XYZ file of C-alpha atoms in Angstrom:
466
model
C 4.214 -7.328 -28.332
C 7.403 -8.539 -26.690
C 7.353 -9.433 -23.024
C 8.987 -7.135 -20.504
C 12.257 -8.320 -19.070
C 12.139 -9.531 -15.518
C 14.194 -7.589 -12.964
C 17.614 -9.105 -12.319
C 16.718 -10.015 -8.770
C 13.728 -12.074 -9.975
C 15.790 -13.858 -12.618
C 18.375 -14.591 -9.963
C 15.854 -16.241 -7.637
C 14.310 -18.239 -10.478
C 17.745 -19.563 -11.436
C 18.561 -20.115 -7.776
C 15.425 -22.183 -7.330
C 16.293 -24.322 -10.351
C 19.816 -24.976 -9.131
C 18.512 -25.997 -5.723
C 15.928 -28.263 -7.275
C 18.486 -29.992 -9.466
C 21.275 -30.289 -6.925
C 20.965 -30.304 -3.140
C 17.174 -29.811 -2.887
C 17.636 -27.935 0.339
C 17.402 -24.273 1.284
C 16.223 -23.539 4.795
C 16.476 -25.195 8.188
C 19.916 -26.517 7.216
C 23.201 -24.939 8.280
C 25.615 -25.038 5.340
C 28.559 -24.556 7.667
C 27.920 -27.270 10.222
C 30.903 -28.001 12.433
C 32.555 -31.322 11.606
C 31.626 -32.922 14.942
C 27.965 -31.912 14.586
C 27.911 -33.230 11.041
C 29.211 -36.607 12.204
C 26.387 -36.804 14.754
C 23.734 -36.144 12.143
C 25.064 -38.431 9.382
C 25.025 -42.208 9.961
C 28.321 -43.719 11.034
C 28.126 -45.876 7.928
C 29.577 -42.996 5.913
C 32.827 -43.100 7.843
C 33.023 -46.926 7.973
C 32.326 -47.608 4.310
C 33.944 -44.454 2.925
C 30.827 -43.933 0.805
C 28.790 -40.846 0.078
C 25.347 -41.406 1.535
C 22.614 -38.761 1.457
C 21.974 -37.444 4.978
C 18.574 -38.602 6.192
C 17.819 -35.440 8.165
C 16.848 -33.565 4.964
C 13.232 -34.500 4.300
C 11.116 -34.079 1.192
C 8.897 -31.739 3.185
C 11.921 -29.476 3.758
C 12.600 -29.405 0.024
C 8.988 -28.718 -0.912
C 8.613 -25.949 1.665
C 11.843 -24.243 0.584
C 10.857 -24.239 -3.086
C 7.380 -22.928 -2.269
C 8.926 -20.091 -0.248
C 11.066 -19.088 -3.230
C 7.957 -19.097 -5.450
C 6.203 -16.771 -2.996
C 9.241 -14.475 -2.857
C 9.403 -14.263 -6.654
C 5.700 -13.395 -6.838
C 6.086 -10.656 -4.199
C 9.127 -9.184 -5.946
C 7.192 -9.039 -9.208
C 4.540 -6.910 -7.544
C 6.382 -4.602 -5.160
C 8.885 -3.184 -7.657
C 7.998 0.460 -8.364
C 6.075 1.041 -11.591
C 5.767 4.345 -13.457
C 2.259 5.422 -14.286
C 0.797 8.572 -15.707
C 2.213 9.688 -19.091
C 1.267 13.208 -18.011
C 4.363 13.095 -15.822
C 6.583 10.593 -17.598
C 6.383 11.125 -21.345
C 8.318 7.997 -22.320
C 7.243 5.611 -25.048
C 6.670 2.037 -23.853
C 9.778 0.854 -25.684
C 11.949 3.767 -24.602
C 15.336 2.322 -23.666
C 16.137 5.162 -21.282
C 12.978 4.566 -19.283
C 13.626 0.834 -19.098
C 17.172 1.398 -17.866
C 15.962 3.926 -15.278
C 13.175 1.610 -14.173
C 15.571 -1.330 -13.829
C 17.980 0.775 -11.785
C 15.198 1.776 -9.400
C 13.894 -1.777 -9.153
C 17.328 -3.017 -8.149
C 17.669 -0.298 -5.526
C 14.186 -1.075 -4.210
C 14.996 -4.800 -4.017
C 18.138 -4.012 -2.058
C 16.235 -1.803 0.389
C 13.381 -4.270 0.854
C 15.603 -7.313 1.325
C 18.730 -6.022 3.033
C 17.653 -3.031 5.120
C 14.391 -4.238 6.683
C 15.719 -3.743 10.200
C 16.492 -0.104 9.474
C 12.967 0.541 8.225
C 11.428 -1.326 11.174
C 12.887 1.173 13.600
C 10.115 3.163 15.270
C 11.045 6.836 15.216
C 9.686 8.165 18.506
C 10.466 6.173 21.646
C 8.193 8.312 23.820
C 5.159 7.629 21.610
C 6.032 3.939 21.517
C 6.106 3.753 25.302
C 2.732 5.522 25.584
C 1.177 3.061 23.119
C 2.491 0.060 25.023
C 1.411 1.486 28.391
C -2.201 1.342 27.208
C -1.999 -2.477 27.192
C -2.542 -2.345 30.968
C -6.063 -1.001 30.294
C -6.934 -3.841 27.942
C -8.471 -7.144 28.931
C -8.096 -10.299 26.884
C -11.876 -10.467 26.450
C -11.945 -6.942 24.932
C -14.639 -6.603 22.291
C -16.174 -3.615 20.521
C -18.918 -3.828 17.897
C -19.105 -0.850 15.543
C -22.501 -0.690 13.849
C -23.426 1.302 10.758
C -25.941 1.286 7.904
C -25.069 0.513 4.296
C -28.077 1.187 2.105
C -30.925 -0.702 3.758
C -28.572 -3.097 5.552
C -27.330 -2.918 9.133
C -23.697 -3.968 9.398
C -21.251 -4.593 12.242
C -17.457 -4.577 12.430
C -16.175 -6.403 15.487
C -12.844 -5.481 17.055
C -11.252 -7.867 19.549
C -8.198 -7.908 21.784
C -5.837 -9.285 19.139
C -6.913 -6.535 16.704
C -6.110 -3.764 19.198
C -2.648 -5.263 19.743
C -1.963 -4.719 16.024
C -1.705 -1.037 16.907
C 1.507 -1.786 18.835
C 4.618 -1.152 16.686
C 6.175 -2.793 14.777
C 2.993 -4.714 13.850
C 1.259 -4.072 10.552
C -2.339 -2.889 10.869
C -4.709 -5.704 9.887
C -7.924 -5.696 7.853
C -10.029 -5.471 11.011
C -8.412 -2.215 12.183
C -8.318 -0.724 8.669
C -11.986 -1.510 7.959
C -13.162 -0.327 11.382
C -11.382 3.000 11.187
C -12.398 3.753 7.581
C -16.059 3.201 8.470
C -15.560 5.192 11.671
C -14.360 8.091 9.513
C -17.287 7.709 7.132
C -20.071 7.454 9.704
C -18.760 9.366 12.747
C -16.406 12.071 11.462
C -18.158 13.302 8.300
C -21.114 15.638 8.308
C -24.306 14.405 6.669
C -23.745 16.354 3.452
C -20.284 14.902 2.790
C -21.267 11.414 3.984
C -24.083 11.258 1.438
C -21.533 11.864 -1.335
C -18.901 9.406 -0.059
C -18.470 5.647 -0.121
C -15.470 3.824 1.384
C -14.997 0.229 0.277
C -13.757 -2.422 2.663
C -10.462 -4.189 2.082
C -12.082 -7.547 1.294
C -14.093 -6.035 -1.567
C -10.999 -4.488 -3.161
C -9.066 -7.717 -2.729
C -11.816 -9.673 -4.538
C -12.154 -6.988 -7.212
C -8.453 -6.771 -8.033
C -7.430 -10.417 -7.424
C -3.860 -9.372 -6.662
C -2.421 -12.889 -6.818
C -3.543 -13.209 -10.454
C -3.076 -9.564 -11.416
C 0.621 -9.709 -10.544
C 1.179 -12.393 -13.208
C -0.119 -10.102 -15.983
C 2.123 -7.743 -17.933
C 1.529 -4.024 -17.467
C 0.029 -3.372 -20.923
C -1.806 -6.662 -21.431
C -5.260 -5.068 -21.377
C -6.952 -8.165 -22.811
C -5.913 -10.347 -19.862
C -6.689 -7.572 -17.386
C -10.178 -7.275 -18.871
C -10.733 -11.035 -18.661
C -9.612 -10.989 -15.034
C -11.981 -8.112 -14.289
C -14.943 -9.963 -15.800
C -14.158 -12.916 -13.550
C -13.820 -10.828 -10.385
C -16.855 -8.638 -11.094
C -19.157 -11.659 -11.056
C -18.117 -12.294 -7.442
C -18.587 -8.768 -6.106
C -21.314 -7.142 -8.223
C -23.943 -7.657 -5.506
C -21.756 -6.791 -2.528
C -22.662 -3.102 -2.509
C -26.353 -2.320 -2.085
C -26.063 1.434 -2.568
C -26.178 3.264 -5.900
C -22.534 4.285 -6.243
C -23.206 6.271 -9.419
C -24.753 8.884 -7.114
C -21.562 9.223 -5.068
C -18.900 11.863 -5.629
C -15.996 10.269 -3.738
C -15.125 6.574 -3.847
C -12.215 5.405 -1.651
C -10.508 2.072 -2.358
C -8.046 0.757 0.290
C -5.409 -1.283 -1.572
C -3.636 -4.150 0.217
C -0.472 -5.097 -1.659
C 1.853 -7.750 -0.187
C 3.009 -6.245 3.132
C 1.866 -2.790 2.062
C -1.228 -0.524 2.161
C -2.179 2.191 -0.347
C -5.262 4.317 -1.067
C -6.907 5.022 -4.424
C -9.586 7.721 -4.672
C -12.008 8.216 -7.576
C -13.626 11.668 -7.729
C -16.722 12.004 -9.946
C -17.012 15.617 -11.056
C -20.413 15.417 -12.766
C -23.280 12.950 -13.106
C -21.121 10.585 -15.175
C -17.963 8.678 -14.248
C -16.455 9.771 -17.569
C -15.879 13.152 -15.910
C -13.815 11.661 -13.105
C -10.271 11.865 -11.880
C -8.297 9.223 -9.982
C -5.603 9.937 -7.415
C -3.307 7.257 -6.022
C -1.765 7.860 -2.596
C 1.110 5.643 -1.496
C 3.536 6.258 1.350
C 6.378 4.504 -0.523
C 5.689 6.134 -3.901
C 4.625 2.801 -5.449
C 1.890 2.594 -8.069
C 0.710 -0.297 -10.205
C -1.106 1.005 -13.274
C -2.940 -2.327 -13.555
C -4.808 -1.498 -10.353
C -5.848 1.845 -11.833
C -7.081 0.029 -14.954
C -9.164 -2.397 -12.875
C -10.791 0.482 -10.980
C -11.577 2.268 -14.254
C -13.185 -0.928 -15.562
C -15.286 -1.099 -12.399
C -16.444 2.512 -12.826
C -17.270 1.778 -16.455
C -19.275 -1.326 -15.550
C -21.282 0.528 -12.895
C -22.046 3.270 -15.418
C -23.196 0.719 -18.019
C -25.387 -1.115 -15.514
C -26.973 2.192 -14.466
C -27.980 3.241 -18.002
C -28.451 -0.339 -19.232
C -25.787 0.032 -21.895
C -23.246 -2.457 -23.229
C -20.490 -0.129 -24.424
C -17.081 -1.786 -24.701
C -14.551 -0.486 -22.173
C -12.008 0.260 -24.905
C -14.549 2.611 -26.524
C -15.553 4.277 -23.270
C -14.425 7.793 -22.257
C -13.834 6.343 -18.786
C -10.732 4.577 -20.125
C -9.200 8.009 -20.728
C -9.866 9.592 -17.336
C -6.586 10.843 -15.811
C -4.840 9.186 -12.891
C -2.438 11.188 -10.736
C 0.150 10.103 -8.232
C 0.571 13.084 -5.948
C 3.527 13.914 -3.744
C 2.100 13.316 -0.282
C 3.776 12.718 3.113
C 5.824 9.505 3.096
C 6.577 6.972 5.775
C 10.017 6.883 7.378
C 9.889 3.306 8.596
C 8.838 -0.070 7.263
C 5.619 -0.639 9.203
C 3.369 2.439 9.140
C 1.805 2.142 5.664
C -1.548 1.267 7.247
C -1.443 4.351 9.465
C -0.653 6.468 6.401
C -3.570 4.968 4.462
C -5.945 5.910 7.292
C -4.541 9.419 7.644
C -4.669 9.939 3.860
C -8.385 9.063 3.986
C -9.161 11.187 7.053
C -7.201 14.235 5.918
C -8.592 14.026 2.375
C -12.177 13.939 3.623
C -11.433 16.809 6.014
C -10.682 18.992 2.979
C -11.144 17.244 -0.418
C -10.303 20.402 -2.373
C -6.708 20.410 -1.121
C -5.834 17.240 -3.034
C -8.240 17.753 -5.938
C -7.217 21.279 -6.962
C -4.469 22.732 -9.113
C -3.236 19.542 -10.812
C -1.942 21.314 -13.918
C 0.327 23.971 -12.406
C 4.065 23.285 -11.910
C 3.554 23.138 -8.152
C 0.212 21.341 -8.341
C 1.360 17.842 -7.470
C 3.057 19.031 -4.266
C 0.628 17.973 -1.548
C 3.159 17.611 1.231
C 1.109 19.660 3.697
C -1.774 17.200 3.653
C -0.989 16.520 7.310
C 1.954 17.004 9.699
C 4.255 14.049 10.359
C 3.528 14.187 14.090
C -0.113 13.404 13.361
C 0.646 10.155 11.554
C 3.361 9.285 14.087
C 0.673 9.438 16.778
C -1.997 7.720 14.692
C -1.614 4.360 16.431
C -1.784 6.062 19.834
C -4.917 8.030 18.903
C -6.680 4.927 17.581
C -5.759 2.804 20.589
C -7.022 5.481 22.987
C -10.208 5.693 20.934
C -10.868 1.933 20.993
C -10.313 1.727 24.752
C -12.583 4.703 25.459
C -15.337 3.440 23.134
C -15.760 0.570 25.606
C -15.018 2.424 28.839
C -16.702 5.802 28.185
C -19.147 5.160 25.367
C -19.128 6.420 21.775
C -20.221 10.002 22.434
C -17.453 10.867 24.928
C -14.812 8.799 23.112
C -15.566 10.710 19.911
C -15.275 14.080 21.659
C -11.922 13.105 23.183
C -10.572 11.809 19.869
C -11.473 14.976 17.943
C -9.949 17.163 20.653
C -6.644 15.231 20.768
C -6.308 15.247 16.974
C -7.058 18.950 16.688
C -4.522 19.802 19.395
C -1.813 17.966 17.427
C -2.690 19.820 14.216
C -2.824 23.223 15.919
C 0.577 22.706 17.539
C 2.118 22.084 14.107
C 0.804 25.138 12.257
C 3.643 27.325 13.516
C 6.321 24.680 12.907
C 7.122 24.201 9.217
C 9.521 21.359 10.020
C 6.553 19.246 11.078
C 5.540 19.049 7.417
C 7.425 17.341 4.608
C 8.910 20.550 3.268
C 12.172 18.625 3.453
C 11.211 16.867 0.207
C 11.055 20.152 -1.702
C 14.435 21.194 -0.353
C 15.948 17.828 -1.285
C 14.528 18.093 -4.792
C 16.185 21.477 -5.301
C 19.471 19.914 -4.226
C 18.787 17.060 -6.633
C 18.309 19.552 -9.505
C 21.450 21.459 -8.524
C 23.504 18.275 -8.592
C 22.210 17.521 -12.080
C 22.655 21.142 -13.227
C 19.012 21.099 -14.251
C 17.578 24.214 -12.652
C 16.794 25.702 -16.080
C 14.776 22.755 -17.426
C 11.268 23.460 -18.684
C 8.134 22.699 -16.691
C 7.377 19.321 -18.293
C 10.966 18.127 -17.828
C 11.009 19.307 -14.217
C 7.726 17.540 -13.513
C 9.090 14.284 -14.951
C 12.292 14.646 -12.944
C 10.252 15.397 -9.834
C 8.319 12.149 -10.083
C 11.526 10.302 -10.905
C 13.094 11.794 -7.775
C 10.054 11.003 -5.632
C 9.872 7.362 -6.734
C 13.598 6.803 -6.390
C 13.890 4.500 -3.349
C 17.139 6.154 -2.254
C 15.125 9.324 -1.624
C 12.219 7.462 -0.107
C 13.238 7.648 3.516
C 15.030 10.085 5.775
C 15.713 10.655 9.445
C 13.616 13.209 11.298
């Protein structure tokens, strides 16, 4: 099998690195347009006296090494964050289809341009009033703030500790960190779910998923190289197989928080019977990104748990679990560059509030539209709600803080029911315009579904002003 071509932007940086290494060996911390007088101060006077070209001494080997390492990191990140198409149910292209490759390359280039050149635009926080309310809460925080959230996992008692620096991650434009993500997911699981749903649900922590998927190694593997993916899974499984003490084969909903470079996503596995072979996977991402290799790793994990349960040694390639469907649904998307963590948490909370909304009606033409999962105002205020909650957990105690949180969240949802513009109906309207421009209103259902996913994953459509 021939290797996939690298995106142009990645080839460019690889060639750029080589040229730097062979020529000037400098990249950062050096101004290429130094004024002549400043240059004379930095370069020994011997250059002028002897009329010789002498290498400036202010460029150290450490500078060179650091610059080249930074380019390596950038190349690795670019290899992972470029959008990847997934489910053949929606994109019925063969792997060697030239049209798909050209379309994919076009979208990768657009995504690279957005990620690298328009970061400031994405970083803009949409609602100044909400921002000010979030920042005002800092006056109620002390630098010795500490909250210990305790819960039971199987027979084990566990604690997630939140400190002052974690709470400050809720201030835009900070990314939410593992501490906040793990606290809030377990808060949902143990404080917001009723006993019946909690007994059927398990939410993994971010460290488990990171060890399971080994993102730094996974990103070096080609999309269809199942042999290397399987070898990587065997390696990672040995590290995490004893992490979870509960019998996950008895669970109906498994939630995996995915931490890509500078980005959060959520993958959900829904077991519809007593066996994982009757499961479905949904992948929720606020930028429309999906890496099919991650889906494959999760399927391998489900397969391994099933084999361990029944003491079987069936090969993954022969297992029905390999064939379970994975869907990328059209869910509310972020409109800035920093709220992916807030979207992950709201995806989880809204899904568990009503699992049937996301898990029903996959096959109908309208079935992948899940844009009313939650109103945009709710996720815009997610940081505010969580910061109020964390402060009140210490000041008022868990019982009152929980009552206040539920009341505030419900008031936001109720206020949006009568306002359709609060939901992402705008995406459906834009898609109709997209079809009109392409004169494609009369296409059949399968073609429209493929075009819909193509439209949704197109980075030029992946943000809009409120």
